[in-house]
PDB file of C-alpha atoms in Angstrom:
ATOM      1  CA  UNK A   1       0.000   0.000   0.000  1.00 46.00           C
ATOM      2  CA  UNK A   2       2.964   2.704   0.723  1.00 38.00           C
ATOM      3  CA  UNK A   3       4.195   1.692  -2.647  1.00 44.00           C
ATOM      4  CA  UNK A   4       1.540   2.413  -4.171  1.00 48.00           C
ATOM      5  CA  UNK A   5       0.987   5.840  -2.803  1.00 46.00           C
ATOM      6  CA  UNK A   6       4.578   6.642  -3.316  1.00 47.00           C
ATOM      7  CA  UNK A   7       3.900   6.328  -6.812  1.00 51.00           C
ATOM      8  CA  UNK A   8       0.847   7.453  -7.260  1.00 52.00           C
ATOM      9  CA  UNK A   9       1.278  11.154  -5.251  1.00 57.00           C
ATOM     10  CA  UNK A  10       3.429  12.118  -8.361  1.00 56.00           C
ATOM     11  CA  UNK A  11       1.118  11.584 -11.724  1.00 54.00           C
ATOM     12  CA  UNK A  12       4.161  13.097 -14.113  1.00 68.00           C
ATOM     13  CA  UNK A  13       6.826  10.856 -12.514  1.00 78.00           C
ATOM     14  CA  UNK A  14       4.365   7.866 -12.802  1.00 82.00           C
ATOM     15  CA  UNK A  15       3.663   8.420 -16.164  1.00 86.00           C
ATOM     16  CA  UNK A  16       7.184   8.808 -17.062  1.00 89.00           C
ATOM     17  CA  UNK A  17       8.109   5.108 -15.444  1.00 90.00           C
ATOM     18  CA  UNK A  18       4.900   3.859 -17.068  1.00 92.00           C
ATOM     19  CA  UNK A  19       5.768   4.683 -20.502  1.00 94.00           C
ATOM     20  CA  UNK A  20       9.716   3.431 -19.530  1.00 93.00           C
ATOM     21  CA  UNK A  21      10.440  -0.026 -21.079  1.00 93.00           C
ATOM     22  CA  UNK A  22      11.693  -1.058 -17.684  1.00 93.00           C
ATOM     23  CA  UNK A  23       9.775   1.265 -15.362  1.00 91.00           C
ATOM     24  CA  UNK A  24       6.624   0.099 -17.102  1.00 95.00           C
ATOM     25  CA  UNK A  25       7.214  -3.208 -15.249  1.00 95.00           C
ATOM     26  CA  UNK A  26       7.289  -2.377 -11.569  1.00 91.00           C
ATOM     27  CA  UNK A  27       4.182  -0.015 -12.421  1.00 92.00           C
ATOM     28  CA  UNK A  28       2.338  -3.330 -13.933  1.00 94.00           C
ATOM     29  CA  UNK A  29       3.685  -5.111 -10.672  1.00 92.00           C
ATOM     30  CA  UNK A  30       2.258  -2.763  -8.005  1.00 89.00           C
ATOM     31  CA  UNK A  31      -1.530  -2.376 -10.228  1.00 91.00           C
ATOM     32  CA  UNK A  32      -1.353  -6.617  -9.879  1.00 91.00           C
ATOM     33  CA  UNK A  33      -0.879  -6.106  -6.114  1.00 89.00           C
ATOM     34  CA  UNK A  34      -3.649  -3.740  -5.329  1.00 87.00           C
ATOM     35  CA  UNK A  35      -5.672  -4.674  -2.904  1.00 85.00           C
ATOM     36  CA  UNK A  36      -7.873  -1.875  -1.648  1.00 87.00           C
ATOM     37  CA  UNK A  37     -10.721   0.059  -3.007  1.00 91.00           C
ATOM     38  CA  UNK A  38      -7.985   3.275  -1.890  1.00 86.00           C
ATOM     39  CA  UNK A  39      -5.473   1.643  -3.734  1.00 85.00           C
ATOM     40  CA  UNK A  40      -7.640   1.431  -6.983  1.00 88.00           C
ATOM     41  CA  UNK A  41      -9.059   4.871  -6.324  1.00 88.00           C
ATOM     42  CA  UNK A  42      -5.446   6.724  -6.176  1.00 83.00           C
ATOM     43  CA  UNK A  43      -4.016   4.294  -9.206  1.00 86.00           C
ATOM     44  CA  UNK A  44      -6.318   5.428 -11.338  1.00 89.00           C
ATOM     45  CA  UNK A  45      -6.595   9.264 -10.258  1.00 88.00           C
ATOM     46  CA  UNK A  46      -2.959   9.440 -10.964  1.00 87.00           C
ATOM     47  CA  UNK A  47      -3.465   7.495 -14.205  1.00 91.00           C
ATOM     48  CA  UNK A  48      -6.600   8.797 -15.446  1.00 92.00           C
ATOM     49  CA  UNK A  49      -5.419  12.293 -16.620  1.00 92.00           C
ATOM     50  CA  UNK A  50      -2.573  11.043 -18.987  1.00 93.00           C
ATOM     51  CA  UNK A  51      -4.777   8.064 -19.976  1.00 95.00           C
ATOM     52  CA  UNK A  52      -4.580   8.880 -23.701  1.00 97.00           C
ATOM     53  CA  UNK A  53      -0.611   9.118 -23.487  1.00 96.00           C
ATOM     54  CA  UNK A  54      -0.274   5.867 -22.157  1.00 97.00           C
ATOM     55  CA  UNK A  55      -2.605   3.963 -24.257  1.00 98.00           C
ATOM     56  CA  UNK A  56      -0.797   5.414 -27.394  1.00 98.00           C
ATOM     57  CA  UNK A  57       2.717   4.019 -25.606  1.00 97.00           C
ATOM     58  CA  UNK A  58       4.156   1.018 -26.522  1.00 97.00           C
ATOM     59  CA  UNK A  59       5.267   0.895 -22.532  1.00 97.00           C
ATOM     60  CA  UNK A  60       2.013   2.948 -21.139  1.00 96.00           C
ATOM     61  CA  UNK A  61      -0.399   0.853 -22.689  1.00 98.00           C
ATOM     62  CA  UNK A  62       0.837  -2.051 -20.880  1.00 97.00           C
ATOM     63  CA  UNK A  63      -0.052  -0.177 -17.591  1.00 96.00           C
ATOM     64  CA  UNK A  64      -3.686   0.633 -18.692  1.00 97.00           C
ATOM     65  CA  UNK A  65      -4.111  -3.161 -19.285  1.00 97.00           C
ATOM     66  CA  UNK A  66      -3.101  -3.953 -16.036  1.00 95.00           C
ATOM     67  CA  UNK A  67      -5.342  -1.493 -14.676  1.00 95.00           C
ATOM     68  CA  UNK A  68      -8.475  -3.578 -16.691  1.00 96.00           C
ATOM     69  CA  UNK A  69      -7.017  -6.462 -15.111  1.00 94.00           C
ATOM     70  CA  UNK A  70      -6.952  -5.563 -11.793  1.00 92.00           C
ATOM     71  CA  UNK A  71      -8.841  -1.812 -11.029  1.00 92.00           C
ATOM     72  CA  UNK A  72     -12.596  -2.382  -9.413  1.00 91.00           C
ATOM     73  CA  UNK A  73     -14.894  -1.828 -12.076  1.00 92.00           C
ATOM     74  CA  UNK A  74     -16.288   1.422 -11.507  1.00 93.00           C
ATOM     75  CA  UNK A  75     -12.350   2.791 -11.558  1.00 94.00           C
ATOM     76  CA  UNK A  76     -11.834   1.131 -15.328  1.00 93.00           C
ATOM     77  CA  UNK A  77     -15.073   2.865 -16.227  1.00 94.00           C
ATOM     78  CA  UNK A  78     -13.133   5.781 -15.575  1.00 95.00           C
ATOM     79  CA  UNK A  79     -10.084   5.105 -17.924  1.00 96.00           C
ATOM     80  CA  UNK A  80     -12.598   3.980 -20.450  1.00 96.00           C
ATOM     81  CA  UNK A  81     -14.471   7.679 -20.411  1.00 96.00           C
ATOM     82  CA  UNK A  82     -10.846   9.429 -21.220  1.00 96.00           C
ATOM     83  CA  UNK A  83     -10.842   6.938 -24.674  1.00 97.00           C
ATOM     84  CA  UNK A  84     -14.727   7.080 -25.588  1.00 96.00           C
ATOM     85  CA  UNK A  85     -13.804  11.448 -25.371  1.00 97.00           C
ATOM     86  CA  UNK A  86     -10.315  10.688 -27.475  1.00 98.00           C
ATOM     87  CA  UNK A  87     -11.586   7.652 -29.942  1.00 98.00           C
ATOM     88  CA  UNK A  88     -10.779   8.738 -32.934  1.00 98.00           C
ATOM     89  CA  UNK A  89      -7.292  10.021 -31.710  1.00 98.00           C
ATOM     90  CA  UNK A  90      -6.498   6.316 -30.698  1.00 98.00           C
ATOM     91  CA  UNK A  91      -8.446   4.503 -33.399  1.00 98.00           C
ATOM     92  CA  UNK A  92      -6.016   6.504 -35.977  1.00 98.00           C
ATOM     93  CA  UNK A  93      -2.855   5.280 -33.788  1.00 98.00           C
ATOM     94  CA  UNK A  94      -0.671   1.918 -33.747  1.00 98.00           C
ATOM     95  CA  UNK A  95      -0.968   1.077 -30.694  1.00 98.00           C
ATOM     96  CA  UNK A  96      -4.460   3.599 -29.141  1.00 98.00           C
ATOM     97  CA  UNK A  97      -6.421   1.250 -32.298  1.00 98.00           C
ATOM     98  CA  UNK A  98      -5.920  -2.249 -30.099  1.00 98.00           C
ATOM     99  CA  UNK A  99      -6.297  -0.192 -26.476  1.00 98.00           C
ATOM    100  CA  UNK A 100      -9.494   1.379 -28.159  1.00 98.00           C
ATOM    101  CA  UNK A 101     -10.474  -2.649 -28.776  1.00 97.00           C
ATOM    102  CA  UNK A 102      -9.238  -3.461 -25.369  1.00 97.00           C
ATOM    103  CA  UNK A 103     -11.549  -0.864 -24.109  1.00 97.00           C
ATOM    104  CA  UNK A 104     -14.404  -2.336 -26.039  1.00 96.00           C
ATOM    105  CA  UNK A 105     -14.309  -5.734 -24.098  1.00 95.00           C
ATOM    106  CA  UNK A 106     -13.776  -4.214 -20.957  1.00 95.00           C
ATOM    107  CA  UNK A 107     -16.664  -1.874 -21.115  1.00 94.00           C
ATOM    108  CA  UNK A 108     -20.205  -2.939 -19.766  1.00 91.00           C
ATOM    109  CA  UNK A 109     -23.701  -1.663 -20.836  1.00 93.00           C
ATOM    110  CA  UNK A 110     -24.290   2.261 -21.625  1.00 94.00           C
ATOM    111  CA  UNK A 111     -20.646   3.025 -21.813  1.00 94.00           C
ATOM    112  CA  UNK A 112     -19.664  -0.058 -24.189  1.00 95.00           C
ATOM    113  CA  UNK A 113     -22.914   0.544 -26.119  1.00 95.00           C
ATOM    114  CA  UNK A 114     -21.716   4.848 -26.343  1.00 95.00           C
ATOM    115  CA  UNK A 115     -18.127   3.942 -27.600  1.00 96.00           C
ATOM    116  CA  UNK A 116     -19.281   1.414 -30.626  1.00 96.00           C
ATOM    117  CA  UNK A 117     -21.798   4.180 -31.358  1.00 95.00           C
ATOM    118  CA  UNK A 118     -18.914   6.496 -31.495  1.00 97.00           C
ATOM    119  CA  UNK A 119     -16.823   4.868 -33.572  1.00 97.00           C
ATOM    120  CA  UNK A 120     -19.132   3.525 -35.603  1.00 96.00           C
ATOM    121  CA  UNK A 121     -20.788   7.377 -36.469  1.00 95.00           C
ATOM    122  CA  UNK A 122     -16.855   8.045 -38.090  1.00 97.00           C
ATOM    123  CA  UNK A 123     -16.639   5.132 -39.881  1.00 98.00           C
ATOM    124  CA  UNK A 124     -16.393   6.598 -43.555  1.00 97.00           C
ATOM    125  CA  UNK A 125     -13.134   7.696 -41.890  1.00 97.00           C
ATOM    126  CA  UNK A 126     -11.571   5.446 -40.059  1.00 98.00           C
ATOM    127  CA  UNK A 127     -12.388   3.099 -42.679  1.00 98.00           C
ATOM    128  CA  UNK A 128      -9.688   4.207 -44.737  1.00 95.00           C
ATOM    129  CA  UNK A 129      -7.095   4.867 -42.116  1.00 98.00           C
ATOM    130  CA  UNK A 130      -4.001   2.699 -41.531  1.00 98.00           C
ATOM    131  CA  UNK A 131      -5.384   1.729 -38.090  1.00 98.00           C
ATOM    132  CA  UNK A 132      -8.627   2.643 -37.596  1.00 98.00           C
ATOM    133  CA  UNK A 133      -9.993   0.362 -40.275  1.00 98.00           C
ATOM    134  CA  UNK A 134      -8.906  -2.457 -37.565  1.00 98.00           C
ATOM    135  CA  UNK A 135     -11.261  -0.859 -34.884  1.00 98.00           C
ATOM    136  CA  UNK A 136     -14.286  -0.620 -37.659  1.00 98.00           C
ATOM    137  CA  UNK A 137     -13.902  -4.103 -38.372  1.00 98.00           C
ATOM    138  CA  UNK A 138     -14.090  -5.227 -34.447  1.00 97.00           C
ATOM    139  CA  UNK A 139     -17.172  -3.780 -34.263  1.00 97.00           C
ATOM    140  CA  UNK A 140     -18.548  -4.929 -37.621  1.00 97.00           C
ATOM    141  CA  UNK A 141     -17.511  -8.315 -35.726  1.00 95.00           C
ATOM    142  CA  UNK A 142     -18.202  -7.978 -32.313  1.00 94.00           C
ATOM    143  CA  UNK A 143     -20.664  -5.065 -32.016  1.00 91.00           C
ATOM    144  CA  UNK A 144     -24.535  -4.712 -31.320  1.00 90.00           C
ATOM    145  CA  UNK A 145     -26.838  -4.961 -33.942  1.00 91.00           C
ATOM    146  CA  UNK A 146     -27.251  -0.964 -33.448  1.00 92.00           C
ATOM    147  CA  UNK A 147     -23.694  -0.065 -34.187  1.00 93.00           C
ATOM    148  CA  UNK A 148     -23.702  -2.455 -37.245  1.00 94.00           C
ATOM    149  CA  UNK A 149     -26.656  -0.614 -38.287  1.00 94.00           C
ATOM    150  CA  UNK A 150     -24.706   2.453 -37.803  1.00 95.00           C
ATOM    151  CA  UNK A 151     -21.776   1.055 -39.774  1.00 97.00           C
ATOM    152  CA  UNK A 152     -23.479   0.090 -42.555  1.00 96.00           C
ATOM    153  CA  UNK A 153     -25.312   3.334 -42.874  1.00 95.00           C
ATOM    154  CA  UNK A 154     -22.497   5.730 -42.594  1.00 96.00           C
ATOM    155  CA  UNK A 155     -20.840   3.580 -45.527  1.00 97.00           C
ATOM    156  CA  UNK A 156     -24.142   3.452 -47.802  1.00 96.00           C
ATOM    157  CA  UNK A 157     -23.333   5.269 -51.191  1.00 95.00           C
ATOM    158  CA  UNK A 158     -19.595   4.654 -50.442  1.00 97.00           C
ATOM    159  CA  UNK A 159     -18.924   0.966 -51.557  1.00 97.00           C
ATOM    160  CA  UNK A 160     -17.435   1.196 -54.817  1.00 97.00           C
ATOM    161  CA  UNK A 161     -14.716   3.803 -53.636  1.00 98.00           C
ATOM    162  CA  UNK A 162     -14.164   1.937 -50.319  1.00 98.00           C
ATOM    163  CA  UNK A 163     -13.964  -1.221 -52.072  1.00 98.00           C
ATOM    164  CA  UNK A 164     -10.671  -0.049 -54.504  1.00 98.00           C
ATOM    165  CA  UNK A 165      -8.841   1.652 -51.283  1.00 98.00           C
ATOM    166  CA  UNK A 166      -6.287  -0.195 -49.634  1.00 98.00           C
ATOM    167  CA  UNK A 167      -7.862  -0.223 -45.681  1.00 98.00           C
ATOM    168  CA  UNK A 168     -11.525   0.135 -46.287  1.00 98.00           C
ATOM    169  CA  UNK A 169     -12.013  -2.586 -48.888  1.00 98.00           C
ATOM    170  CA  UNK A 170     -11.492  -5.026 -45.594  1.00 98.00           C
ATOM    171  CA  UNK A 171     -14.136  -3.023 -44.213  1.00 98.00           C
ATOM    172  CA  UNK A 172     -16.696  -3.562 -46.719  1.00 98.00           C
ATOM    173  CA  UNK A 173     -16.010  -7.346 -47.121  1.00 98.00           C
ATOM    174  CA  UNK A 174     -16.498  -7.513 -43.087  1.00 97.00           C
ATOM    175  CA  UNK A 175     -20.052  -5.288 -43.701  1.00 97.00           C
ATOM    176  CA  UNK A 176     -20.753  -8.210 -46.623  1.00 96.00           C
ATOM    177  CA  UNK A 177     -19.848 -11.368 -43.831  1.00 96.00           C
ATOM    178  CA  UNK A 178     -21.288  -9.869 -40.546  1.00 95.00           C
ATOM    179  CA  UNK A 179     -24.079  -7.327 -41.954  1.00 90.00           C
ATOM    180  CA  UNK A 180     -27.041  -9.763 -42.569  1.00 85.00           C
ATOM    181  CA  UNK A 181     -28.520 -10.767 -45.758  1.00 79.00           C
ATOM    182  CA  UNK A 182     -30.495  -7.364 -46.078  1.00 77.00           C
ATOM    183  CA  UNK A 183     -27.233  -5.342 -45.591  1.00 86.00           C
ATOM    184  CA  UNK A 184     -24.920  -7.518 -48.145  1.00 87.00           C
ATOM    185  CA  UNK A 185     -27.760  -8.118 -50.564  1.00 91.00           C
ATOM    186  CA  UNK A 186     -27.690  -4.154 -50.522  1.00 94.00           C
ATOM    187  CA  UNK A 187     -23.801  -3.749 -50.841  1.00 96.00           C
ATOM    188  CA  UNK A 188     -23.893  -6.352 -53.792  1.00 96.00           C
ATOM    189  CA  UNK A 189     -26.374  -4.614 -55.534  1.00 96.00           C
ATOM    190  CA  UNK A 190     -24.753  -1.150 -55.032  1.00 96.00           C
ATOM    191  CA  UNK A 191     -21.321  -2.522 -56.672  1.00 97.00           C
ATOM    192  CA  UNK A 192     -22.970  -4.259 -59.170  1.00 96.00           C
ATOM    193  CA  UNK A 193     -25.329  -1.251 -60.516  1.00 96.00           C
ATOM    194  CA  UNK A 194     -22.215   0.734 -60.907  1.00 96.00           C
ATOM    195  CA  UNK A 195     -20.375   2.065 -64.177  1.00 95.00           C
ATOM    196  CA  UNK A 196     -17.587   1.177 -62.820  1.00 95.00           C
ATOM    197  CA  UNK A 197     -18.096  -2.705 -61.224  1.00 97.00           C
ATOM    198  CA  UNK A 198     -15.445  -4.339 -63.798  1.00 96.00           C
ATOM    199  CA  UNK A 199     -12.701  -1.641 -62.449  1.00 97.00           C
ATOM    200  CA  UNK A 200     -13.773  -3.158 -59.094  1.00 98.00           C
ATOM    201  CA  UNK A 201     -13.499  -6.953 -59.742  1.00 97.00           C
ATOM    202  CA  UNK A 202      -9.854  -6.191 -61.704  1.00 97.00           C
ATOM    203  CA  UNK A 203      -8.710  -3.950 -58.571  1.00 98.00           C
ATOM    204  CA  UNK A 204      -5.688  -5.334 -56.598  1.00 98.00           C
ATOM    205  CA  UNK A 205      -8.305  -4.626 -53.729  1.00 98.00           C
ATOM    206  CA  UNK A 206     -11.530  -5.078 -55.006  1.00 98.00           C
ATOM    207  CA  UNK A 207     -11.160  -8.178 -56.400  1.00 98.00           C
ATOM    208  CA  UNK A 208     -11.298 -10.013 -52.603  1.00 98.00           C
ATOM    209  CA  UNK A 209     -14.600  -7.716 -52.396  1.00 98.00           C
ATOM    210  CA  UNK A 210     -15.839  -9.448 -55.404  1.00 98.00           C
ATOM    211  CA  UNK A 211     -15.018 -12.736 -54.144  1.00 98.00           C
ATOM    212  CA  UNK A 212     -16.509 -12.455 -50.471  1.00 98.00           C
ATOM    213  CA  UNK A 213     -19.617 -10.793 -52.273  1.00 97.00           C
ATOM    214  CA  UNK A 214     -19.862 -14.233 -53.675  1.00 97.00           C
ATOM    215  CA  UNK A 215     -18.871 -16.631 -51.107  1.00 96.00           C
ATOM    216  CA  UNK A 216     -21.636 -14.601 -48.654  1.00 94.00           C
ATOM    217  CA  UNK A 217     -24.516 -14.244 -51.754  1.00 93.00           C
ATOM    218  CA  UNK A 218     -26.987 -17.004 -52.247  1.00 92.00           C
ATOM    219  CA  UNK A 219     -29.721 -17.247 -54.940  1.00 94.00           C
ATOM    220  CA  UNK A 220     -31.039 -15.065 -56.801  1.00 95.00           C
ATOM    221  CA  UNK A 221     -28.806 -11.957 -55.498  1.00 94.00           C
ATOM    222  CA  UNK A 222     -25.399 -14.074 -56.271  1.00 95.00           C
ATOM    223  CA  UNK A 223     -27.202 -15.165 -60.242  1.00 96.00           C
ATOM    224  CA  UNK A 224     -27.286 -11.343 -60.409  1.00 97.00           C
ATOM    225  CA  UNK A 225     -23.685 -10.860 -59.350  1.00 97.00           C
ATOM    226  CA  UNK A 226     -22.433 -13.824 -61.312  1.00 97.00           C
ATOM    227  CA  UNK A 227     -24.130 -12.578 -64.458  1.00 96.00           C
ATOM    228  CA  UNK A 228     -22.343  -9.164 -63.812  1.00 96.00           C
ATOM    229  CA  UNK A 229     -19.175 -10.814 -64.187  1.00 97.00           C
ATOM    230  CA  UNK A 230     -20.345 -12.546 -67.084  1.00 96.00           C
ATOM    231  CA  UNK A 231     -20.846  -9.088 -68.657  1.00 95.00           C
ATOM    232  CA  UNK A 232     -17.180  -8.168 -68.147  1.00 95.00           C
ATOM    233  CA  UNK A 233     -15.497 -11.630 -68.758  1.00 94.00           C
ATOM    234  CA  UNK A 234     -13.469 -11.016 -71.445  1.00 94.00           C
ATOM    235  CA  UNK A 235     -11.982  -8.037 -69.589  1.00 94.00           C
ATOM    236  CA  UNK A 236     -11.449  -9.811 -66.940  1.00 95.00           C
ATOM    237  CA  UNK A 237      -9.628 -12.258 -68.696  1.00 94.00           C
ATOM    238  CA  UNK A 238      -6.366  -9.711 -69.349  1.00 93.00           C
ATOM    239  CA  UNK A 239      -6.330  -9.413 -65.695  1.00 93.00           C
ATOM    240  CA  UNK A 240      -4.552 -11.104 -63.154  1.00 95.00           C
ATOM    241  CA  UNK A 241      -6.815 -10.092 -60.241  1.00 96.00           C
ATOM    242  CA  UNK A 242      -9.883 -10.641 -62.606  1.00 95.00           C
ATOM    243  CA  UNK A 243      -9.030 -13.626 -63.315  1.00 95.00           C
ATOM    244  CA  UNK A 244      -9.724 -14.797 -59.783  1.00 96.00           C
ATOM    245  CA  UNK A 245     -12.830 -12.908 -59.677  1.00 96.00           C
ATOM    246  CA  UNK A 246     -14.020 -14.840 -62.844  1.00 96.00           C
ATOM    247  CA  UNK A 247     -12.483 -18.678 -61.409  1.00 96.00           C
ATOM    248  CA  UNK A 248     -14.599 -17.524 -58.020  1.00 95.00           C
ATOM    249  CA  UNK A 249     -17.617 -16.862 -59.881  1.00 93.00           C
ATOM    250  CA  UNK A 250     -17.062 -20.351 -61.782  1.00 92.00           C
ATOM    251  CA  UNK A 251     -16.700 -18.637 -65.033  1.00 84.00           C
ATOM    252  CA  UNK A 252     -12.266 -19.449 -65.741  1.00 74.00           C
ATOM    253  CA  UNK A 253     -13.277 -21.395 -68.962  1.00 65.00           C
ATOM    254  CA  UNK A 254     -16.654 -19.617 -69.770  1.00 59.00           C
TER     255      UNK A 254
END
């Protein structure tokens, strides 16, 4: 218990050793070995107003998981505010983007439900982004059916660009596995009603769209999707990445 008050009575110095690669370690040890609802109460009010630093620290972070770990509940509620008011600061970082997750699965009720709805209302651009795509496609995967509905609206009208981008075209095939028929039935149709579909299924991205969008279709909606292929086949042919698209759809020697 003196340990831990030694530490935490001086927030800057704490965060410094937190965010050292070796410090970081005897902060993690003395979070394990809290005890007391004092103890929890003065880790995290030394913690809580540098949250954001440590969870975009390769150390820090390590600190704030601890704290998940170990912290009574209504104290990791607290650390979990400070990233639901900074999401899309950590979603867009290399290491905030997997603290943001880890602050998904510790969450419970109103607050976890508020910080998928956050995310999932900047989608469009996180999609894109080198990191935040990852927390877009958590949610996709392990959110309500409300911020999936969020998801998938924010994205509507925004397929066929998504699906040639780098980042986002993993978030639209997640939308096509874990949105529901009504969702992906949508998405198909949207790519497949578009000028530019065969620059789509020949795209070093889009191409995977193509092919989930027909691995996830099923009767009529995949004929539809097939037969848009069809249309293009001999395009698709000089193509490398069209070629798969047309071997996926069953149409190689067609």
């Amino acid at each position: 218990m003196f340990i831990c008050y030694q530490l935490t009575r001086s927030p800057g110095k704490l965060v410094r050793i937190s965010c050292d690669m070796h410090g970081t370690r005897v902060v993690q040890k003395v979070i394990e070995g809290i005890k007391s609802s004092d103890e929890s109460l003065w880790a995290v009010s030394a913690l809580r107003p540098h949250a954001t630093t440590l969870m975009k620290d390769e150390n820090g972070s390590h600190v704030v998981e601890q704290c998940f770990q170990h912290l009574l509940p209504e104290h990791r509620q607290l650390l979990i505010d400070v990233a639901l008011a900074h999401y899309v600061e950590l979603a867009m970082d290399r290491r905030g983007c997997c603290m943001l997750q880890a602050c998904i699965n510790h969450s419970t009720g109103l607050q976890k439900d508020n910080l998928m709805k956050a995310i999932a209302s900047m989608a469009l651009t996180l999609s894109d982004d080198t990191y935040g795509n990852y927390v877009v496609q958590y949610v996709l995967e392990h959110g309500t059916p409300s911020s999936r509905r969020l998801i998938l609206n924010s994205l509507r009208g925004h397929h066929v660009t998504l699906s040639m981008q780098k980042y986002a075209s993993n978030v639209v095939e997640k939308c096509l596995v874990y949105g529901g028929p009504d969702n992906y039935g949508e998405i198909v149709q949207e790519l497949i009603r578009n000028p530019r579909f065969s620059l789509i299924a020949e795209d070093q991205y889009g191409n995977y769209v193509v092919q989930t969008a027909l691995a996830e279709s099923k009767g009529p909606l995949r004929a539809a999707l097939v037969n848009a292929i069809r249309r293009h086949a001999a395009v698709l042919r000089t193509n490398l990445h069209g070629k798969k698209v047309l071997s996926a759809a069953g149409l190689k020697n067609k």
